[in-house]
Amino acid sequence: MSNARATHPTRRGILAAGGALGLGAVLAACGDDDGKSGGAGDGSGGAAKSGPWSFKDDRGTTVKLDEFPTNIVAFTGVAAALFDYGVQVKGVFGPTKTPDGKADVQAGDMDVSKLTIFGNKFDSFNVEQYAAFQPEVLLTTTFDDAGTLWYVPETSKDKIAKLAPSVAISVYDRQLPKPLQRMAELAESLGADMKATKVVEAKKQFEAAAERLRKAAKTRPEIRVLAGSAAPDVFYVSGSNYSVDLEYFKTLGVNLVEPPEDAKKATGGWYETLSWENVDKYPADVIIMDDRASTIQPADITEGTWKQLPAVKAGQVIARSPEPILSYDKCTPLLDNLAEAIENAKKVG
């Protein structure tokens, strides 16, 4: 593992690098330099529309445009969710490409080669390129009750705000079904056909997966699930507070490891930071690990203390998406995979 960094990132930076929704790994996100572009997309909506457009977001802000937007820019994960509803966004910011040019996990099924990318990592946003793009609206999420726009840099947020109005879907301190519903409403406002067979079936499958997870948790209440994230020098254990997925899992009955509040105080209640020597602090039967590119993935963890964890030795480690792509299609596997892990888990923690 590499040595600790000399710099001290902000709490918001920690959340972006791997701590969002309760997990953290302070690593430099990999990818393109500011403003590298793979080209523009070929549409903005699932159906051609004209005339005025408006949408009231989760900050209580209503954005009104005289014309239906075609030059839409969105945080990558939001664009990926809209894509699942047939809404194609032209420009994005946030983790979009890996160093080898492939789609980042947060890009979902989008063809990233057709996107204009204004910034591929945290605190990276090419304002000049964004201005030249002539955006009509910016879409993203928010992780706090102040409505801070996710992945919009603090240093340039005012300049960005002057170029186009913004819409924010909240993923703060609420359970997964709510932001899923809100993202679907946003997609519908942008022309998505919510009665399309694919869309209707995706929601049914999500509901079925939720019921499966509820049943698995009820059948195997003894199985303890720990949400973790790996950084070079520390390991993060998330509590369910504030996280859209973990709060929902807990409601469904999943026996989540919950660090005490005083242990999470330094991170505003999101997660506890452990040294690798203390990674065995909490017994767990299943570990769900942050799947974002900014974190170390389980196969790449070399720490001996990690390899000695009972859940790791038993092969009971699965991926978790702390920033889930908010479409029913993408969230269903998150529930199914956890349900399957609990159903098949050996009691080892």
Short mmCIF file of C-alpha atoms in Angstrom, two decimals:
data_model
loop_
_atom_site.label_atom_id
_atom_site.label_comp_id
_atom_site.label_asym_id
_atom_site.label_seq_id
_atom_site.Cartn_x
_atom_site.Cartn_y
_atom_site.Cartn_z
CA MET A 1 0.00 0.00 0.00
CA SER A 2 1.19 3.54 -0.70
CA ASN A 3 2.11 6.04 1.95
CA ALA A 4 -0.45 8.43 3.39
CA ARG A 5 -1.03 11.63 1.44
CA ALA A 6 0.47 14.84 2.75
CA THR A 7 -2.57 16.89 1.80
CA HIS A 8 -5.77 17.02 3.80
CA PRO A 9 -8.84 16.84 1.53
CA THR A 10 -12.17 18.37 2.45
CA ARG A 11 -15.04 16.23 3.69
CA ARG A 12 -16.79 16.84 0.35
CA GLY A 13 -13.69 15.64 -1.47
CA ILE A 14 -13.56 12.52 0.66
CA LEU A 15 -17.18 11.78 -0.19
CA ALA A 16 -16.45 12.14 -3.89
CA ALA A 17 -13.28 10.09 -3.83
CA GLY A 18 -15.00 7.17 -2.19
CA GLY A 19 -16.91 8.28 0.85
CA ALA A 20 -20.22 9.31 -0.66
CA LEU A 21 -23.14 7.64 1.07
CA GLY A 22 -20.92 6.57 3.92
CA LEU A 23 -17.80 5.18 2.25
CA GLY A 24 -14.47 6.83 1.66
CA ALA A 25 -11.19 6.25 -0.10
CA VAL A 26 -9.09 9.32 -0.64
CA LEU A 27 -7.58 8.36 -3.97
CA ALA A 28 -7.12 10.45 -7.06
CA ALA A 29 -9.88 9.56 -9.47
CA CYS A 30 -8.41 8.32 -12.71
CA GLY A 31 -9.31 9.38 -16.21
CA ASP A 32 -9.10 12.16 -18.75
CA ASP A 33 -7.81 15.65 -18.09
CA ASP A 34 -10.27 18.51 -17.78
CA GLY A 35 -12.52 18.85 -20.76
CA LYS A 36 -11.35 15.94 -22.88
CA SER A 37 -14.18 15.04 -25.18
CA GLY A 38 -15.23 11.96 -27.01
CA GLY A 39 -17.67 13.94 -29.13
CA ALA A 40 -21.28 14.87 -28.74
CA GLY A 41 -24.21 12.53 -28.34
CA ASP A 42 -27.01 12.26 -30.82
CA GLY A 43 -30.09 13.30 -28.90
CA SER A 44 -31.49 14.59 -25.66
CA GLY A 45 -34.82 12.93 -25.14
CA GLY A 46 -36.73 9.72 -25.58
CA ALA A 47 -39.35 11.57 -27.59
CA ALA A 48 -39.27 14.76 -29.64
CA LYS A 49 -40.91 17.64 -27.79
CA SER A 50 -41.33 21.32 -28.34
CA GLY A 51 -42.59 24.25 -26.37
CA PRO A 52 -41.80 25.20 -22.75
CA TRP A 53 -40.29 22.85 -20.16
CA SER A 54 -40.27 23.00 -16.38
CA PHE A 55 -39.29 20.77 -13.49
CA LYS A 56 -39.36 21.25 -9.71
CA ASP A 57 -36.29 19.66 -8.15
CA ASP A 58 -35.57 18.42 -4.63
CA ARG A 59 -34.25 21.81 -3.51
CA GLY A 60 -37.70 23.20 -4.14
CA THR A 61 -36.37 25.06 -7.16
CA THR A 62 -38.51 25.12 -10.29
CA VAL A 63 -36.56 25.46 -13.51
CA LYS A 64 -38.56 26.92 -16.38
CA LEU A 65 -37.36 27.08 -19.99
CA ASP A 66 -39.14 28.67 -22.92
CA GLU A 67 -38.11 25.76 -25.14
CA PHE A 68 -37.71 22.05 -24.48
CA PRO A 69 -33.99 21.48 -23.69
CA THR A 70 -31.77 19.73 -26.23
CA ASN A 71 -28.33 20.74 -24.94
CA ILE A 72 -28.49 18.92 -21.62
CA VAL A 73 -25.45 18.41 -19.38
CA ALA A 74 -25.59 15.98 -16.47
CA PHE A 75 -23.49 14.29 -13.83
CA THR A 76 -22.44 10.97 -15.34
CA GLY A 77 -24.56 8.83 -13.03
CA VAL A 78 -27.64 10.94 -13.73
CA ALA A 79 -27.02 10.74 -17.47
CA ALA A 80 -26.69 6.95 -17.15
CA ALA A 81 -30.02 6.70 -15.34
CA LEU A 82 -31.76 8.87 -17.93
CA PHE A 83 -30.22 6.75 -20.69
CA ASP A 84 -32.02 3.71 -19.27
CA TYR A 85 -35.28 5.58 -19.84
CA GLY A 86 -34.37 6.48 -23.40
CA VAL A 87 -33.20 10.02 -22.66
CA GLN A 88 -29.77 10.67 -24.19
CA VAL A 89 -27.70 13.44 -22.65
CA LYS A 90 -25.05 15.10 -24.80
CA GLY A 91 -22.60 16.36 -22.18
CA VAL A 92 -21.46 14.93 -18.85
CA PHE A 93 -19.19 15.61 -15.88
CA GLY A 94 -17.96 13.14 -13.30
CA PRO A 95 -16.36 9.67 -13.59
CA THR A 96 -17.07 8.68 -17.20
CA LYS A 97 -13.99 6.98 -18.66
CA THR A 98 -11.33 4.72 -17.19
CA PRO A 99 -7.69 5.30 -18.19
CA ASP A 100 -8.04 2.78 -21.01
CA GLY A 101 -11.00 4.66 -22.46
CA LYS A 102 -13.68 2.24 -21.35
CA ALA A 103 -16.87 3.26 -19.58
CA ASP A 104 -16.54 3.91 -15.86
CA VAL A 105 -18.91 1.89 -13.66
CA GLN A 106 -20.94 5.07 -13.11
CA ALA A 107 -21.49 5.51 -16.86
CA GLY A 108 -23.79 2.50 -17.06
CA ASP A 109 -24.72 1.50 -20.60
CA MET A 110 -23.86 4.80 -22.27
CA ASP A 111 -21.49 4.91 -25.22
CA VAL A 112 -18.92 7.19 -23.61
CA SER A 113 -17.18 7.79 -26.95
CA LYS A 114 -20.19 9.86 -28.02
CA LEU A 115 -20.23 12.12 -24.97
CA THR A 116 -18.71 15.54 -24.45
CA ILE A 117 -16.90 15.26 -21.12
CA PHE A 118 -16.36 18.48 -19.17
CA GLY A 119 -14.45 16.81 -16.35
CA ASN A 120 -13.71 13.18 -15.56
CA LYS A 121 -12.84 13.49 -11.89
CA PHE A 122 -13.73 15.41 -8.75
CA ASP A 123 -13.05 19.16 -8.83
CA SER A 124 -12.52 18.90 -12.58
CA PHE A 125 -14.85 20.95 -14.77
CA ASN A 126 -13.85 22.82 -17.93
CA VAL A 127 -16.00 25.93 -17.64
CA GLU A 128 -14.83 27.40 -20.94
CA GLN A 129 -15.78 24.27 -22.85
CA TYR A 130 -19.07 24.15 -20.98
CA ALA A 131 -19.84 27.74 -21.99
CA ALA A 132 -19.02 26.99 -25.64
CA PHE A 133 -21.37 24.02 -25.48
CA GLN A 134 -24.22 26.45 -24.73
CA PRO A 135 -25.94 24.27 -22.11
CA GLU A 136 -29.63 24.77 -21.48
CA VAL A 137 -29.83 22.90 -18.19
CA LEU A 138 -27.48 21.05 -15.81
CA LEU A 139 -28.70 17.94 -14.00
CA THR A 140 -27.05 16.33 -10.98
CA THR A 141 -27.67 14.97 -7.49
CA THR A 142 -27.18 16.45 -4.04
CA PHE A 143 -25.77 14.75 -0.95
CA ASP A 144 -26.70 17.28 1.71
CA ASP A 145 -29.68 19.24 2.97
CA ALA A 146 -28.18 22.46 1.58
CA GLY A 147 -28.68 21.26 -1.98
CA THR A 148 -24.99 21.36 -2.93
CA LEU A 149 -24.63 20.27 -6.55
CA TRP A 150 -22.70 17.02 -6.73
CA TYR A 151 -19.43 17.18 -8.67
CA VAL A 152 -19.84 20.87 -9.45
CA PRO A 153 -16.58 22.37 -8.10
CA GLU A 154 -16.90 24.88 -5.30
CA THR A 155 -14.32 27.12 -6.95
CA SER A 156 -16.25 27.48 -10.20
CA LYS A 157 -19.85 26.88 -9.14
CA ASP A 158 -20.85 30.53 -9.52
CA LYS A 159 -19.52 30.74 -13.08
CA ILE A 160 -21.23 27.46 -13.95
CA ALA A 161 -24.52 28.65 -12.43
CA LYS A 162 -24.57 31.72 -14.67
CA LEU A 163 -24.41 29.62 -17.83
CA ALA A 164 -27.50 27.44 -17.28
CA PRO A 165 -30.06 26.65 -14.57
CA SER A 166 -29.57 23.48 -12.54
CA VAL A 167 -31.74 20.61 -11.36
CA ALA A 168 -30.80 18.47 -8.35
CA ILE A 169 -32.22 15.11 -7.28
CA SER A 170 -31.57 14.46 -3.60
CA VAL A 171 -29.87 11.26 -2.49
CA TYR A 172 -29.39 12.49 1.07
CA ASP A 173 -30.98 10.81 4.07
CA ARG A 174 -33.73 9.04 2.15
CA GLN A 175 -34.40 5.51 1.06
CA LEU A 176 -33.69 4.30 -2.47
CA PRO A 177 -37.29 4.19 -3.79
CA LYS A 178 -37.69 7.96 -3.38
CA PRO A 179 -34.78 9.12 -5.58
CA LEU A 180 -35.67 6.36 -8.04
CA GLN A 181 -39.15 7.83 -8.31
CA ARG A 182 -37.79 11.35 -8.66
CA MET A 183 -35.35 10.34 -11.39
CA ALA A 184 -38.17 8.63 -13.26
CA GLU A 185 -40.21 11.84 -13.00
CA LEU A 186 -37.29 13.83 -14.37
CA ALA A 187 -36.89 11.36 -17.23
CA GLU A 188 -40.59 11.59 -18.03
CA SER A 189 -40.41 15.37 -18.13
CA LEU A 190 -37.61 15.02 -20.67
CA GLY A 191 -39.65 12.83 -22.97
CA ALA A 192 -39.25 9.32 -21.60
CA ASP A 193 -42.11 6.90 -22.24
CA MET A 194 -42.87 5.58 -18.77
CA LYS A 195 -45.42 3.13 -20.19
CA ALA A 196 -42.83 1.43 -22.38
CA THR A 197 -42.62 -2.31 -21.71
CA LYS A 198 -38.96 -2.11 -20.73
CA VAL A 199 -39.62 0.61 -18.17
CA VAL A 200 -42.68 -1.07 -16.67
CA GLU A 201 -40.92 -4.42 -16.41
CA ALA A 202 -37.82 -2.87 -14.85
CA LYS A 203 -39.90 -1.42 -12.02
CA LYS A 204 -41.66 -4.75 -11.46
CA GLN A 205 -38.32 -6.52 -11.29
CA PHE A 206 -37.04 -3.98 -8.78
CA GLU A 207 -40.06 -4.55 -6.57
CA ALA A 208 -39.58 -8.31 -6.84
CA ALA A 209 -35.90 -7.96 -5.91
CA ALA A 210 -36.84 -5.84 -2.89
CA GLU A 211 -39.24 -8.54 -1.73
CA ARG A 212 -36.56 -11.18 -2.26
CA LEU A 213 -34.11 -9.21 -0.11
CA ARG A 214 -36.75 -8.70 2.56
CA LYS A 215 -37.40 -12.44 2.64
CA ALA A 216 -33.69 -13.31 2.72
CA ALA A 217 -33.08 -10.91 5.60
CA LYS A 218 -36.02 -12.32 7.54
CA THR A 219 -34.93 -15.90 6.91
CA ARG A 220 -31.27 -15.24 7.78
CA PRO A 221 -31.36 -12.53 10.49
CA GLU A 222 -28.07 -13.82 11.91
CA ILE A 223 -26.10 -12.81 8.81
CA ARG A 224 -24.24 -9.56 9.51
CA VAL A 225 -23.47 -7.34 6.52
CA LEU A 226 -20.67 -4.77 6.59
CA ALA A 227 -20.39 -1.96 4.03
CA GLY A 228 -16.74 -1.14 3.42
CA SER A 229 -14.42 0.87 1.22
CA ALA A 230 -10.67 0.55 0.77
CA ALA A 231 -8.02 3.28 0.56
CA PRO A 232 -4.23 2.84 0.57
CA ASP A 233 -3.81 3.43 4.29
CA VAL A 234 -7.26 3.07 5.81
CA PHE A 235 -10.48 1.12 5.62
CA TYR A 236 -13.89 2.77 5.92
CA VAL A 237 -16.96 1.20 7.49
CA SER A 238 -20.23 2.86 6.59
CA GLY A 239 -23.22 3.30 8.81
CA SER A 240 -26.68 3.29 7.27
CA ASN A 241 -27.26 6.97 8.09
CA TYR A 242 -27.88 9.12 5.03
CA SER A 243 -27.11 6.43 2.43
CA VAL A 244 -29.98 5.77 0.01
CA ASP A 245 -29.08 2.11 -0.42
CA LEU A 246 -28.10 1.23 3.15
CA GLU A 247 -31.08 2.99 4.71
CA TYR A 248 -33.30 0.98 2.38
CA PHE A 249 -31.49 -2.29 3.07
CA LYS A 250 -31.95 -1.70 6.79
CA THR A 251 -35.67 -1.05 6.32
CA LEU A 252 -35.91 -4.34 4.44
CA GLY A 253 -34.45 -6.06 7.51
CA VAL A 254 -30.80 -6.50 6.55
CA ASN A 255 -28.62 -6.91 9.64
CA LEU A 256 -26.12 -4.13 8.90
CA VAL A 257 -23.00 -3.45 10.94
CA GLU A 258 -23.51 -0.01 12.49
CA PRO A 259 -20.45 1.88 13.78
CA PRO A 260 -21.32 3.93 16.88
CA GLU A 261 -22.17 7.58 16.36
CA ASP A 262 -19.08 8.85 18.16
CA ALA A 263 -16.89 6.82 15.81
CA LYS A 264 -18.51 8.51 12.81
CA LYS A 265 -18.44 12.01 14.26
CA ALA A 266 -15.38 13.14 12.27
CA THR A 267 -17.16 12.40 9.00
CA GLY A 268 -20.47 14.02 9.87
CA GLY A 269 -22.02 10.68 10.75
CA TRP A 270 -21.33 8.90 7.45
CA TYR A 271 -18.68 6.31 8.30
CA GLU A 272 -15.88 5.22 10.62
CA THR A 273 -12.23 5.24 9.58
CA LEU A 274 -10.14 2.25 10.61
CA SER A 275 -6.47 1.44 10.21
CA TRP A 276 -5.79 -1.77 8.32
CA GLU A 277 -4.54 -3.27 11.59
CA ASN A 278 -8.05 -2.79 13.01
CA VAL A 279 -10.03 -3.87 9.97
CA ASP A 280 -11.36 -6.83 11.96
CA LYS A 281 -13.05 -4.55 14.52
CA TYR A 282 -16.56 -5.57 13.48
CA PRO A 283 -17.52 -9.23 12.92
CA ALA A 284 -19.23 -9.69 9.57
CA ASP A 285 -20.50 -12.58 7.49
CA VAL A 286 -20.89 -10.65 4.22
CA ILE A 287 -18.91 -7.60 3.12
CA ILE A 288 -20.27 -5.28 0.44
CA MET A 289 -17.45 -3.22 -1.08
CA ASP A 290 -17.49 0.16 -2.82
CA ASP A 291 -17.25 -0.54 -6.57
CA ARG A 292 -16.20 2.93 -7.73
CA ALA A 293 -12.95 3.40 -9.65
CA SER A 294 -11.70 5.82 -6.98
CA THR A 295 -11.45 3.00 -4.45
CA ILE A 296 -9.27 -0.10 -4.18
CA GLN A 297 -11.18 -3.16 -5.31
CA PRO A 298 -11.14 -6.36 -3.21
CA ALA A 299 -8.93 -8.30 -5.64
CA ASP A 300 -6.28 -5.58 -5.37
CA ILE A 301 -6.13 -5.34 -1.58
CA THR A 302 -2.79 -6.68 -0.40
CA GLU A 303 -3.18 -6.14 3.34
CA GLY A 304 -2.80 -9.39 5.26
CA THR A 305 -5.35 -8.33 7.85
CA TRP A 306 -7.95 -8.05 5.07
CA LYS A 307 -7.14 -11.49 3.72
CA GLN A 308 -7.63 -12.98 7.18
CA LEU A 309 -11.16 -11.68 7.61
CA PRO A 310 -13.60 -14.62 7.87
CA ALA A 311 -15.92 -13.21 5.21
CA VAL A 312 -13.00 -12.73 2.83
CA LYS A 313 -11.65 -16.23 3.43
CA ALA A 314 -15.16 -17.60 2.84
CA GLY A 315 -15.50 -15.72 -0.44
CA GLN A 316 -18.44 -13.73 0.91
CA VAL A 317 -17.52 -10.33 -0.54
CA ILE A 318 -19.68 -8.63 -3.16
CA ALA A 319 -19.81 -5.22 -4.82
CA ARG A 320 -21.80 -2.26 -3.59
CA SER A 321 -22.65 0.90 -5.52
CA PRO A 322 -22.61 3.79 -3.02
CA GLU A 323 -23.68 6.10 -5.86
CA PRO A 324 -26.22 3.84 -7.56
CA ILE A 325 -27.37 4.67 -11.07
CA LEU A 326 -30.90 5.74 -10.24
CA SER A 327 -32.89 3.65 -12.66
CA TYR A 328 -34.91 0.58 -11.71
CA ASP A 329 -32.92 -1.40 -14.27
CA LYS A 330 -29.60 -0.66 -12.56
CA CYS A 331 -30.76 -0.87 -8.95
CA THR A 332 -32.45 -4.26 -9.25
CA PRO A 333 -29.15 -6.20 -9.39
CA LEU A 334 -27.97 -4.44 -6.23
CA LEU A 335 -30.89 -5.95 -4.32
CA ASP A 336 -30.71 -9.35 -6.01
CA ASN A 337 -26.97 -9.71 -5.43
CA LEU A 338 -27.26 -8.87 -1.74
CA ALA A 339 -30.23 -11.18 -1.34
CA GLU A 340 -28.29 -14.02 -2.97
CA ALA A 341 -25.27 -13.36 -0.77
CA ILE A 342 -27.39 -13.49 2.39
CA GLU A 343 -29.27 -16.58 1.21
CA ASN A 344 -26.06 -18.50 0.59
CA ALA A 345 -23.82 -17.08 3.32
CA LYS A 346 -22.13 -19.21 5.91
CA LYS A 347 -22.17 -17.82 9.42
CA VAL A 348 -18.50 -16.86 9.85
CA GLY A 349 -18.42 -13.45 11.54
#
